[in-house]
Amino acid sequence: MLYLIGLGLSHETDITVRGLQAVKKCKRVYLEAYTSILMAASKESLESFYGKEVILADRELVETGSDEMLKDADTEDIAFLVVGDPFGATTHTDLIIRARELGIKVECIHNASIMNAVGACGLQLYQFGQTVSMVFFTDSWRPDSFYDKIMENRKIGLHTLILLDIKVKEQSIENMARGRLIYEPPRYMDISTAASQLLEIESLRKEQAYTEATPCVAISRLGAPTQSFKAGSLKELSNYDAGEPLHSLIMLGRQVHDLELEYLYEFVDDKDSFKKLVLQDQEFFKPPPYVPPTEDDFSN
């Protein structure tokens, strides 16, 4: 059996009871180590809590070495641990498909992830649209595919959760070209970088999917003891120090419920100023008033 087990967001003890029971009976335990990190735990603390050796599984192993991970999984129990929920990252579906092709049974044990815990900021999960990812820009690569999805969300009034890039066990272009297995130090995108990149793309596209005044919410270390939120304009957050990683960003949609707004006031510098931002933003993509059809409309 292959077990895909969600670990939650922060502590080694965030694993569910059922997940822990599964880990303890597994022959090998892999920890997916490239889409996210446990903010208040480490490989060593997991091993101590589980009483099992934990094998770090980087992107290369998961994406190209799945046969090694799945070896003997038809007769032995193997665990694949994922920070958050196993389906929080789409890359893990490939591992499940490969296991099925080999006739290996798969069981998924779910846990909290950014996708549902984000509701802790006070915004209602029902009011979220498509989630997008923001990668680090380079001198030669500044992808803007996220922009169109934000535009779609904003047109129908929905909030957008923006997941920020992390770089773990990445090689420089030079080292990769020379075949040197030298890896760069881990990097985690912060709020100010994400907001600045968003503003840069808007300045290039000029389609006003959002503006400097668009209200947003910065999320820092969600699920950890030091979790915090900060609400303000996109421009304000481009200069915001969000502290230690991990960070995420939410861009508000037009349909902000009164209860959502009241909750967000806890995280603003100036209540009246933020309310003004939200009310102004609600005019963007505002649908025209409904006009009932007339008899002439039906006759045509």
PDB file of C-alpha atoms in Angstrom:
ATOM      1  CA  MET A   1       0.000   0.000   0.000  1.00  0.00           C
ATOM      2  CA  LEU A   2       1.128   3.541  -0.769  1.00  0.00           C
ATOM      3  CA  TYR A   3      -0.063   6.033   1.835  1.00  0.00           C
ATOM      4  CA  LEU A   4      -0.185   9.714   0.957  1.00  0.00           C
ATOM      5  CA  ILE A   5      -0.361  11.472   4.298  1.00  0.00           C
ATOM      6  CA  GLY A   6      -0.992  15.153   4.943  1.00  0.00           C
ATOM      7  CA  LEU A   7       1.072  16.675   7.743  1.00  0.00           C
ATOM      8  CA  GLY A   8      -0.786  19.926   8.288  1.00  0.00           C
ATOM      9  CA  LEU A   9       0.950  23.290   8.324  1.00  0.00           C
ATOM     10  CA  SER A  10       3.336  23.667  11.223  1.00  0.00           C
ATOM     11  CA  HIS A  11       4.149  21.148  13.989  1.00  0.00           C
ATOM     12  CA  GLU A  12       5.119  17.481  13.835  1.00  0.00           C
ATOM     13  CA  THR A  13       2.054  16.867  16.011  1.00  0.00           C
ATOM     14  CA  ASP A  14      -0.289  18.328  13.385  1.00  0.00           C
ATOM     15  CA  ILE A  15      -0.470  14.924  11.696  1.00  0.00           C
ATOM     16  CA  THR A  16      -3.803  13.165  12.247  1.00  0.00           C
ATOM     17  CA  VAL A  17      -4.067  10.125  14.518  1.00  0.00           C
ATOM     18  CA  ARG A  18      -4.868   7.937  11.511  1.00  0.00           C
ATOM     19  CA  GLY A  19      -1.915   9.386   9.625  1.00  0.00           C
ATOM     20  CA  LEU A  20       0.449   8.675  12.531  1.00  0.00           C
ATOM     21  CA  GLN A  21      -0.818   5.113  12.836  1.00  0.00           C
ATOM     22  CA  ALA A  22      -0.121   4.589   9.126  1.00  0.00           C
ATOM     23  CA  VAL A  23       3.398   6.063   9.370  1.00  0.00           C
ATOM     24  CA  LYS A  24       4.322   3.786  12.271  1.00  0.00           C
ATOM     25  CA  LYS A  25       3.526   0.639  10.297  1.00  0.00           C
ATOM     26  CA  CYS A  26       5.281   1.675   7.074  1.00  0.00           C
ATOM     27  CA  LYS A  27       8.537   0.115   5.933  1.00  0.00           C
ATOM     28  CA  ARG A  28       9.791   3.332   4.300  1.00  0.00           C
ATOM     29  CA  VAL A  29       8.724   6.923   4.974  1.00  0.00           C
ATOM     30  CA  TYR A  30       9.379   9.680   2.425  1.00  0.00           C
ATOM     31  CA  LEU A  31       8.953  13.401   3.105  1.00  0.00           C
ATOM     32  CA  GLU A  32       8.154  15.568   0.092  1.00  0.00           C
ATOM     33  CA  ALA A  33      10.552  18.476   0.506  1.00  0.00           C
ATOM     34  CA  TYR A  34      10.076  20.918  -2.357  1.00  0.00           C
ATOM     35  CA  THR A  35       6.533  22.345  -2.483  1.00  0.00           C
ATOM     36  CA  SER A  36       6.415  23.531   1.135  1.00  0.00           C
ATOM     37  CA  ILE A  37       7.992  23.197   4.583  1.00  0.00           C
ATOM     38  CA  LEU A  38       6.732  22.533   8.099  1.00  0.00           C
ATOM     39  CA  MET A  39       7.446  25.858   9.798  1.00  0.00           C
ATOM     40  CA  ALA A  40       7.819  24.564  13.366  1.00  0.00           C
ATOM     41  CA  ALA A  41       9.305  21.128  12.683  1.00  0.00           C
ATOM     42  CA  SER A  42      12.296  19.502  11.032  1.00  0.00           C
ATOM     43  CA  LYS A  43      13.269  16.133   9.590  1.00  0.00           C
ATOM     44  CA  GLU A  44      14.882  15.292  12.932  1.00  0.00           C
ATOM     45  CA  SER A  45      11.824  16.253  15.005  1.00  0.00           C
ATOM     46  CA  LEU A  46       9.593  14.199  12.705  1.00  0.00           C
ATOM     47  CA  GLU A  47      11.862  11.168  13.092  1.00  0.00           C
ATOM     48  CA  SER A  48      11.843  11.565  16.862  1.00  0.00           C
ATOM     49  CA  PHE A  49       8.052  11.851  16.990  1.00  0.00           C
ATOM     50  CA  TYR A  50       7.399   8.982  14.557  1.00  0.00           C
ATOM     51  CA  GLY A  51      10.162   6.719  15.795  1.00  0.00           C
ATOM     52  CA  LYS A  52      11.003   6.117  12.134  1.00  0.00           C
ATOM     53  CA  GLU A  53      13.681   7.191   9.664  1.00  0.00           C
ATOM     54  CA  VAL A  54      12.412   9.838   7.241  1.00  0.00           C
ATOM     55  CA  ILE A  55      13.809   9.989   3.696  1.00  0.00           C
ATOM     56  CA  LEU A  56      13.788  13.434   2.081  1.00  0.00           C
ATOM     57  CA  ALA A  57      12.199  13.316  -1.369  1.00  0.00           C
ATOM     58  CA  ASP A  58      13.226  16.222  -3.590  1.00  0.00           C
ATOM     59  CA  ARG A  59      11.545  17.182  -6.860  1.00  0.00           C
ATOM     60  CA  GLU A  60      13.907  15.029  -8.920  1.00  0.00           C
ATOM     61  CA  LEU A  61      13.148  11.897  -6.902  1.00  0.00           C
ATOM     62  CA  VAL A  62       9.377  12.410  -6.949  1.00  0.00           C
ATOM     63  CA  GLU A  63       9.119  13.340 -10.621  1.00  0.00           C
ATOM     64  CA  THR A  64      11.700  11.029 -12.159  1.00  0.00           C
ATOM     65  CA  GLY A  65      12.483   8.438  -9.490  1.00  0.00           C
ATOM     66  CA  SER A  66       8.996   7.268  -8.641  1.00  0.00           C
ATOM     67  CA  ASP A  67       9.903   3.646  -9.409  1.00  0.00           C
ATOM     68  CA  GLU A  68      12.493   3.764  -6.623  1.00  0.00           C
ATOM     69  CA  MET A  69       9.935   5.170  -4.187  1.00  0.00           C
ATOM     70  CA  LEU A  70       7.289   2.635  -5.183  1.00  0.00           C
ATOM     71  CA  LYS A  71       9.620  -0.363  -5.035  1.00  0.00           C
ATOM     72  CA  ASP A  72       7.928  -3.263  -3.185  1.00  0.00           C
ATOM     73  CA  ALA A  73       4.879  -1.098  -2.405  1.00  0.00           C
ATOM     74  CA  ASP A  74       2.714  -3.926  -3.731  1.00  0.00           C
ATOM     75  CA  THR A  75       3.786  -6.065  -0.762  1.00  0.00           C
ATOM     76  CA  GLU A  76       4.946  -3.462   1.792  1.00  0.00           C
ATOM     77  CA  ASP A  77       3.496  -0.262   3.227  1.00  0.00           C
ATOM     78  CA  ILE A  78       5.199   2.910   2.008  1.00  0.00           C
ATOM     79  CA  ALA A  79       4.398   6.423   3.260  1.00  0.00           C
ATOM     80  CA  PHE A  80       4.711   9.645   1.282  1.00  0.00           C
ATOM     81  CA  LEU A  81       4.361  12.644   3.589  1.00  0.00           C
ATOM     82  CA  VAL A  82       3.151  15.988   2.241  1.00  0.00           C
ATOM     83  CA  VAL A  83       3.095  19.314   4.083  1.00  0.00           C
ATOM     84  CA  GLY A  84      -0.519  20.480   4.188  1.00  0.00           C
ATOM     85  CA  ASP A  85      -2.812  18.127   2.289  1.00  0.00           C
ATOM     86  CA  PRO A  86      -1.636  15.530  -0.265  1.00  0.00           C
ATOM     87  CA  PHE A  87      -3.701  17.152  -3.015  1.00  0.00           C
ATOM     88  CA  GLY A  88      -2.630  20.707  -2.220  1.00  0.00           C
ATOM     89  CA  ALA A  89       0.020  20.374  -4.935  1.00  0.00           C
ATOM     90  CA  THR A  90      -1.006  18.951  -8.300  1.00  0.00           C
ATOM     91  CA  THR A  91       2.376  17.236  -8.805  1.00  0.00           C
ATOM     92  CA  HIS A  92       1.396  14.442  -6.447  1.00  0.00           C
ATOM     93  CA  THR A  93      -1.332  13.127  -8.715  1.00  0.00           C
ATOM     94  CA  ASP A  94       1.423  11.826 -11.013  1.00  0.00           C
ATOM     95  CA  LEU A  95       2.694   9.591  -8.229  1.00  0.00           C
ATOM     96  CA  ILE A  96      -0.784   8.172  -7.672  1.00  0.00           C
ATOM     97  CA  ILE A  97      -1.271   7.501 -11.388  1.00  0.00           C
ATOM     98  CA  ARG A  98       2.079   5.703 -11.532  1.00  0.00           C
ATOM     99  CA  ALA A  99       1.161   3.583  -8.494  1.00  0.00           C
ATOM    100  CA  ARG A 100      -2.155   2.604 -10.063  1.00  0.00           C
ATOM    101  CA  GLU A 101      -0.378   1.592 -13.284  1.00  0.00           C
ATOM    102  CA  LEU A 102       1.796  -0.746 -11.202  1.00  0.00           C
ATOM    103  CA  GLY A 103      -1.224  -2.227  -9.454  1.00  0.00           C
ATOM    104  CA  ILE A 104      -0.318  -0.661  -6.110  1.00  0.00           C
ATOM    105  CA  LYS A 105      -3.158   0.262  -3.773  1.00  0.00           C
ATOM    106  CA  VAL A 106      -3.227   3.906  -2.688  1.00  0.00           C
ATOM    107  CA  GLU A 107      -4.788   5.461   0.400  1.00  0.00           C
ATOM    108  CA  CYS A 108      -4.887   9.208   1.060  1.00  0.00           C
ATOM    109  CA  ILE A 109      -5.095  10.630   4.584  1.00  0.00           C
ATOM    110  CA  HIS A 110      -6.059  14.298   4.467  1.00  0.00           C
ATOM    111  CA  ASN A 111      -5.067  17.249   6.638  1.00  0.00           C
ATOM    112  CA  ALA A 112      -5.331  21.040   6.818  1.00  0.00           C
ATOM    113  CA  SER A 113      -3.703  23.031   4.014  1.00  0.00           C
ATOM    114  CA  ILE A 114      -3.325  26.631   2.910  1.00  0.00           C
ATOM    115  CA  MET A 115      -6.389  26.084   0.709  1.00  0.00           C
ATOM    116  CA  ASN A 116      -8.760  25.883   3.668  1.00  0.00           C
ATOM    117  CA  ALA A 117      -6.782  27.380   6.556  1.00  0.00           C
ATOM    118  CA  VAL A 118      -6.653  30.663   4.636  1.00  0.00           C
ATOM    119  CA  GLY A 119     -10.157  31.298   5.986  1.00  0.00           C
ATOM    120  CA  ALA A 120      -8.458  32.281   9.272  1.00  0.00           C
ATOM    121  CA  CYS A 121      -7.969  35.777   7.839  1.00  0.00           C
ATOM    122  CA  GLY A 122     -11.749  36.265   7.890  1.00  0.00           C
ATOM    123  CA  LEU A 123     -12.480  35.955   4.189  1.00  0.00           C
ATOM    124  CA  GLN A 124     -15.105  33.341   3.356  1.00  0.00           C
ATOM    125  CA  LEU A 125     -13.862  30.312   1.435  1.00  0.00           C
ATOM    126  CA  TYR A 126     -16.985  30.344  -0.736  1.00  0.00           C
ATOM    127  CA  GLN A 127     -15.879  33.714  -2.093  1.00  0.00           C
ATOM    128  CA  PHE A 128     -12.536  32.530  -3.514  1.00  0.00           C
ATOM    129  CA  GLY A 129     -11.923  31.973  -7.207  1.00  0.00           C
ATOM    130  CA  GLN A 130      -8.954  30.361  -8.938  1.00  0.00           C
ATOM    131  CA  THR A 131      -5.754  30.019  -6.924  1.00  0.00           C
ATOM    132  CA  VAL A 132      -2.607  31.229  -8.693  1.00  0.00           C
ATOM    133  CA  SER A 133       1.130  30.854  -8.105  1.00  0.00           C
ATOM    134  CA  MET A 134       3.756  33.585  -8.220  1.00  0.00           C
ATOM    135  CA  VAL A 135       7.323  32.580  -9.139  1.00  0.00           C
ATOM    136  CA  PHE A 136      10.525  34.527  -8.649  1.00  0.00           C
ATOM    137  CA  PHE A 137      11.246  36.737 -11.642  1.00  0.00           C
ATOM    138  CA  THR A 138      14.684  36.599 -13.264  1.00  0.00           C
ATOM    139  CA  ASP A 139      16.402  38.951 -15.692  1.00  0.00           C
ATOM    140  CA  SER A 140      15.179  36.872 -18.622  1.00  0.00           C
ATOM    141  CA  TRP A 141      11.984  35.248 -17.301  1.00  0.00           C
ATOM    142  CA  ARG A 142       9.005  37.240 -16.053  1.00  0.00           C
ATOM    143  CA  PRO A 143       5.954  35.012 -16.593  1.00  0.00           C
ATOM    144  CA  ASP A 144       2.536  36.672 -16.346  1.00  0.00           C
ATOM    145  CA  SER A 145       0.107  33.783 -16.853  1.00  0.00           C
ATOM    146  CA  PHE A 146      -1.288  34.451 -13.365  1.00  0.00           C
ATOM    147  CA  TYR A 147      -2.575  37.830 -14.565  1.00  0.00           C
ATOM    148  CA  ASP A 148      -5.372  36.432 -16.724  1.00  0.00           C
ATOM    149  CA  LYS A 149      -6.643  34.223 -13.911  1.00  0.00           C
ATOM    150  CA  ILE A 150      -6.685  37.152 -11.501  1.00  0.00           C
ATOM    151  CA  MET A 151      -8.607  39.121 -14.115  1.00  0.00           C
ATOM    152  CA  GLU A 152     -11.185  36.328 -14.415  1.00  0.00           C
ATOM    153  CA  ASN A 153     -11.619  36.186 -10.639  1.00  0.00           C
ATOM    154  CA  ARG A 154     -11.908  39.933 -10.348  1.00  0.00           C
ATOM    155  CA  LYS A 155     -14.511  40.179 -13.111  1.00  0.00           C
ATOM    156  CA  ILE A 156     -16.851  37.889 -11.191  1.00  0.00           C
ATOM    157  CA  GLY A 157     -16.016  39.500  -7.867  1.00  0.00           C
ATOM    158  CA  LEU A 158     -14.061  36.676  -6.216  1.00  0.00           C
ATOM    159  CA  HIS A 159     -10.969  36.761  -4.001  1.00  0.00           C
ATOM    160  CA  THR A 160      -7.675  35.370  -5.356  1.00  0.00           C
ATOM    161  CA  LEU A 161      -5.273  33.335  -3.238  1.00  0.00           C
ATOM    162  CA  ILE A 162      -1.718  33.846  -4.513  1.00  0.00           C
ATOM    163  CA  LEU A 163       0.795  31.184  -3.485  1.00  0.00           C
ATOM    164  CA  LEU A 164       4.369  32.433  -3.335  1.00  0.00           C
ATOM    165  CA  ASP A 165       7.396  30.661  -4.753  1.00  0.00           C
ATOM    166  CA  ILE A 166       9.873  28.659  -2.702  1.00  0.00           C
ATOM    167  CA  LYS A 167      13.215  27.458  -4.019  1.00  0.00           C
ATOM    168  CA  VAL A 168      14.601  24.367  -2.291  1.00  0.00           C
ATOM    169  CA  LYS A 169      17.533  22.373  -3.661  1.00  0.00           C
ATOM    170  CA  GLU A 170      17.711  24.451  -6.849  1.00  0.00           C
ATOM    171  CA  GLN A 171      20.785  24.687  -9.087  1.00  0.00           C
ATOM    172  CA  SER A 172      22.123  27.811 -10.744  1.00  0.00           C
ATOM    173  CA  ILE A 173      22.030  27.817 -14.557  1.00  0.00           C
ATOM    174  CA  GLU A 174      25.841  27.666 -14.628  1.00  0.00           C
ATOM    175  CA  ASN A 175      26.079  24.678 -12.294  1.00  0.00           C
ATOM    176  CA  MET A 176      23.281  22.916 -14.147  1.00  0.00           C
ATOM    177  CA  ALA A 177      25.027  23.495 -17.508  1.00  0.00           C
ATOM    178  CA  ARG A 178      28.317  22.183 -16.138  1.00  0.00           C
ATOM    179  CA  GLY A 179      26.655  19.182 -14.499  1.00  0.00           C
ATOM    180  CA  ARG A 180      27.767  20.210 -11.029  1.00  0.00           C
ATOM    181  CA  LEU A 181      25.523  18.989  -8.204  1.00  0.00           C
ATOM    182  CA  ILE A 182      25.837  22.253  -6.288  1.00  0.00           C
ATOM    183  CA  TYR A 183      22.600  23.662  -4.927  1.00  0.00           C
ATOM    184  CA  GLU A 184      21.611  27.211  -4.105  1.00  0.00           C
ATOM    185  CA  PRO A 185      20.545  28.163  -0.541  1.00  0.00           C
ATOM    186  CA  PRO A 186      16.766  27.882   0.020  1.00  0.00           C
ATOM    187  CA  ARG A 187      14.771  31.001  -0.882  1.00  0.00           C
ATOM    188  CA  TYR A 188      11.214  31.885   0.054  1.00  0.00           C
ATOM    189  CA  MET A 189       9.326  34.675  -1.678  1.00  0.00           C
ATOM    190  CA  ASP A 190       8.085  37.379   0.669  1.00  0.00           C
ATOM    191  CA  ILE A 191       5.038  39.633   0.487  1.00  0.00           C
ATOM    192  CA  SER A 192       6.876  42.729  -0.708  1.00  0.00           C
ATOM    193  CA  THR A 193       8.470  40.833  -3.610  1.00  0.00           C
ATOM    194  CA  ALA A 194       5.145  39.334  -4.677  1.00  0.00           C
ATOM    195  CA  ALA A 195       3.334  42.701  -4.498  1.00  0.00           C
ATOM    196  CA  SER A 196       6.123  44.417  -6.446  1.00  0.00           C
ATOM    197  CA  GLN A 197       6.020  41.756  -9.166  1.00  0.00           C
ATOM    198  CA  LEU A 198       2.232  42.087  -9.406  1.00  0.00           C
ATOM    199  CA  LEU A 199       2.564  45.853  -9.865  1.00  0.00           C
ATOM    200  CA  GLU A 200       5.296  45.370 -12.462  1.00  0.00           C
ATOM    201  CA  ILE A 201       3.092  43.126 -14.587  1.00  0.00           C
ATOM    202  CA  GLU A 202       0.157  45.531 -14.305  1.00  0.00           C
ATOM    203  CA  SER A 203       2.399  48.357 -15.505  1.00  0.00           C
ATOM    204  CA  LEU A 204       3.230  46.248 -18.565  1.00  0.00           C
ATOM    205  CA  ARG A 205      -0.226  44.849 -19.310  1.00  0.00           C
ATOM    206  CA  LYS A 206      -2.171  48.032 -18.439  1.00  0.00           C
ATOM    207  CA  GLU A 207      -5.504  46.145 -18.408  1.00  0.00           C
ATOM    208  CA  GLN A 208      -6.329  47.107 -14.806  1.00  0.00           C
ATOM    209  CA  ALA A 209      -6.982  43.643 -13.490  1.00  0.00           C
ATOM    210  CA  TYR A 210      -5.898  45.426 -10.310  1.00  0.00           C
ATOM    211  CA  THR A 211      -4.243  48.714  -9.334  1.00  0.00           C
ATOM    212  CA  GLU A 212      -1.916  50.041  -6.649  1.00  0.00           C
ATOM    213  CA  ALA A 213      -5.019  50.730  -4.542  1.00  0.00           C
ATOM    214  CA  THR A 214      -6.489  47.228  -4.781  1.00  0.00           C
ATOM    215  CA  PRO A 215      -7.072  45.874  -1.231  1.00  0.00           C
ATOM    216  CA  CYS A 216      -5.097  42.773  -0.321  1.00  0.00           C
ATOM    217  CA  VAL A 217      -4.289  40.626   2.705  1.00  0.00           C
ATOM    218  CA  ALA A 218      -0.770  39.451   3.539  1.00  0.00           C
ATOM    219  CA  ILE A 219      -0.564  36.086   5.320  1.00  0.00           C
ATOM    220  CA  SER A 220       2.526  35.158   7.302  1.00  0.00           C
ATOM    221  CA  ARG A 221       3.292  31.695   8.725  1.00  0.00           C
ATOM    222  CA  LEU A 222      -0.269  30.419   8.548  1.00  0.00           C
ATOM    223  CA  GLY A 223      -0.864  27.693  11.121  1.00  0.00           C
ATOM    224  CA  ALA A 224       2.285  28.488  13.105  1.00  0.00           C
ATOM    225  CA  PRO A 225       2.367  30.063  16.587  1.00  0.00           C
ATOM    226  CA  THR A 226       3.559  33.325  14.999  1.00  0.00           C
ATOM    227  CA  GLN A 227       0.923  33.498  12.254  1.00  0.00           C
ATOM    228  CA  SER A 228      -0.100  37.037  11.353  1.00  0.00           C
ATOM    229  CA  PHE A 229      -2.216  38.960   8.839  1.00  0.00           C
ATOM    230  CA  LYS A 230      -1.892  42.437   7.380  1.00  0.00           C
ATOM    231  CA  ALA A 231      -4.549  44.112   5.241  1.00  0.00           C
ATOM    232  CA  GLY A 232      -3.798  47.104   3.032  1.00  0.00           C
ATOM    233  CA  SER A 233      -3.421  48.288  -0.533  1.00  0.00           C
ATOM    234  CA  LEU A 234      -1.194  46.403  -2.960  1.00  0.00           C
ATOM    235  CA  LYS A 235       1.154  49.404  -2.959  1.00  0.00           C
ATOM    236  CA  GLU A 236       1.367  49.401   0.855  1.00  0.00           C
ATOM    237  CA  LEU A 237       2.169  45.684   0.912  1.00  0.00           C
ATOM    238  CA  SER A 238       4.972  46.160  -1.632  1.00  0.00           C
ATOM    239  CA  ASN A 239       6.845  47.853   1.238  1.00  0.00           C
ATOM    240  CA  TYR A 240       5.679  45.511   4.011  1.00  0.00           C
ATOM    241  CA  ASP A 241       8.110  43.418   6.046  1.00  0.00           C
ATOM    242  CA  ALA A 242       6.198  40.183   6.676  1.00  0.00           C
ATOM    243  CA  GLY A 243       8.934  38.572   8.748  1.00  0.00           C
ATOM    244  CA  GLU A 244       9.981  34.937   8.541  1.00  0.00           C
ATOM    245  CA  PRO A 245       8.452  32.675   5.838  1.00  0.00           C
ATOM    246  CA  LEU A 246       6.172  31.171   4.689  1.00  0.00           C
ATOM    247  CA  HIS A 247       4.014  33.883   3.096  1.00  0.00           C
ATOM    248  CA  SER A 248       0.885  34.012   0.941  1.00  0.00           C
ATOM    249  CA  LEU A 249      -1.130  36.895  -0.481  1.00  0.00           C
ATOM    250  CA  ILE A 250      -4.839  37.408  -1.098  1.00  0.00           C
ATOM    251  CA  MET A 251      -6.239  39.944  -3.544  1.00  0.00           C
ATOM    252  CA  LEU A 252      -9.783  40.859  -2.602  1.00  0.00           C
ATOM    253  CA  GLY A 253     -12.642  40.530  -5.040  1.00  0.00           C
ATOM    254  CA  ARG A 254     -15.472  42.977  -5.520  1.00  0.00           C
ATOM    255  CA  GLN A 255     -17.981  40.999  -3.464  1.00  0.00           C
ATOM    256  CA  VAL A 256     -16.702  41.703   0.064  1.00  0.00           C
ATOM    257  CA  HIS A 257     -19.291  40.742   2.671  1.00  0.00           C
ATOM    258  CA  ASP A 258     -19.835  43.073   5.625  1.00  0.00           C
ATOM    259  CA  LEU A 259     -18.696  40.328   8.029  1.00  0.00           C
ATOM    260  CA  GLU A 260     -15.505  39.826   6.020  1.00  0.00           C
ATOM    261  CA  LEU A 261     -14.762  43.532   6.148  1.00  0.00           C
ATOM    262  CA  GLU A 262     -15.452  43.717   9.877  1.00  0.00           C
ATOM    263  CA  TYR A 263     -13.044  40.819  10.481  1.00  0.00           C
ATOM    264  CA  LEU A 264     -10.313  42.416   8.359  1.00  0.00           C
ATOM    265  CA  TYR A 265     -10.389  45.637  10.386  1.00  0.00           C
ATOM    266  CA  GLU A 266      -8.340  43.788  13.012  1.00  0.00           C
ATOM    267  CA  PHE A 267      -5.411  43.716  10.562  1.00  0.00           C
ATOM    268  CA  VAL A 268      -5.401  47.297   9.194  1.00  0.00           C
ATOM    269  CA  ASP A 269      -3.583  50.464  10.201  1.00  0.00           C
ATOM    270  CA  ASP A 270      -6.548  52.715   9.548  1.00  0.00           C
ATOM    271  CA  LYS A 271     -10.094  51.340   9.468  1.00  0.00           C
ATOM    272  CA  ASP A 272     -11.633  54.237   7.530  1.00  0.00           C
ATOM    273  CA  SER A 273      -8.882  54.290   4.913  1.00  0.00           C
ATOM    274  CA  PHE A 274      -9.165  50.552   4.308  1.00  0.00           C
ATOM    275  CA  LYS A 275     -12.951  50.707   4.058  1.00  0.00           C
ATOM    276  CA  LYS A 276     -12.562  53.458   1.460  1.00  0.00           C
ATOM    277  CA  LEU A 277     -10.182  51.252  -0.536  1.00  0.00           C
ATOM    278  CA  VAL A 278     -12.682  48.385  -0.500  1.00  0.00           C
ATOM    279  CA  LEU A 279     -15.630  50.587  -1.518  1.00  0.00           C
ATOM    280  CA  GLN A 280     -13.647  52.135  -4.365  1.00  0.00           C
ATOM    281  CA  ASP A 281     -12.481  48.727  -5.529  1.00  0.00           C
ATOM    282  CA  GLN A 282     -16.057  47.455  -5.661  1.00  0.00           C
ATOM    283  CA  GLU A 283     -16.641  49.795  -8.591  1.00  0.00           C
ATOM    284  CA  PHE A 284     -14.155  47.841 -10.702  1.00  0.00           C
ATOM    285  CA  PHE A 285     -15.942  45.298 -12.923  1.00  0.00           C
ATOM    286  CA  LYS A 286     -19.242  46.263 -11.327  1.00  0.00           C
ATOM    287  CA  PRO A 287     -22.004  44.736 -13.484  1.00  0.00           C
ATOM    288  CA  PRO A 288     -24.581  47.080 -14.992  1.00  0.00           C
ATOM    289  CA  PRO A 289     -27.990  47.257 -13.290  1.00  0.00           C
ATOM    290  CA  TYR A 290     -30.429  44.548 -14.297  1.00  0.00           C
ATOM    291  CA  VAL A 291     -33.015  45.710 -16.824  1.00  0.00           C
ATOM    292  CA  PRO A 292     -36.071  43.416 -17.180  1.00  0.00           C
ATOM    293  CA  PRO A 293     -36.749  42.337 -20.761  1.00  0.00           C
ATOM    294  CA  THR A 294     -39.639  43.986 -22.576  1.00  0.00           C
ATOM    295  CA  GLU A 295     -42.160  42.509 -24.966  1.00  0.00           C
ATOM    296  CA  ASP A 296     -40.152  43.953 -27.851  1.00  0.00           C
ATOM    297  CA  ASP A 297     -37.136  41.923 -26.752  1.00  0.00           C
ATOM    298  CA  PHE A 298     -39.125  38.695 -26.990  1.00  0.00           C
ATOM    299  CA  SER A 299     -40.674  39.634 -30.335  1.00  0.00           C
ATOM    300  CA  ASN A 300     -37.224  40.009 -31.844  1.00  0.00           C
TER     301      ASN A 300
END
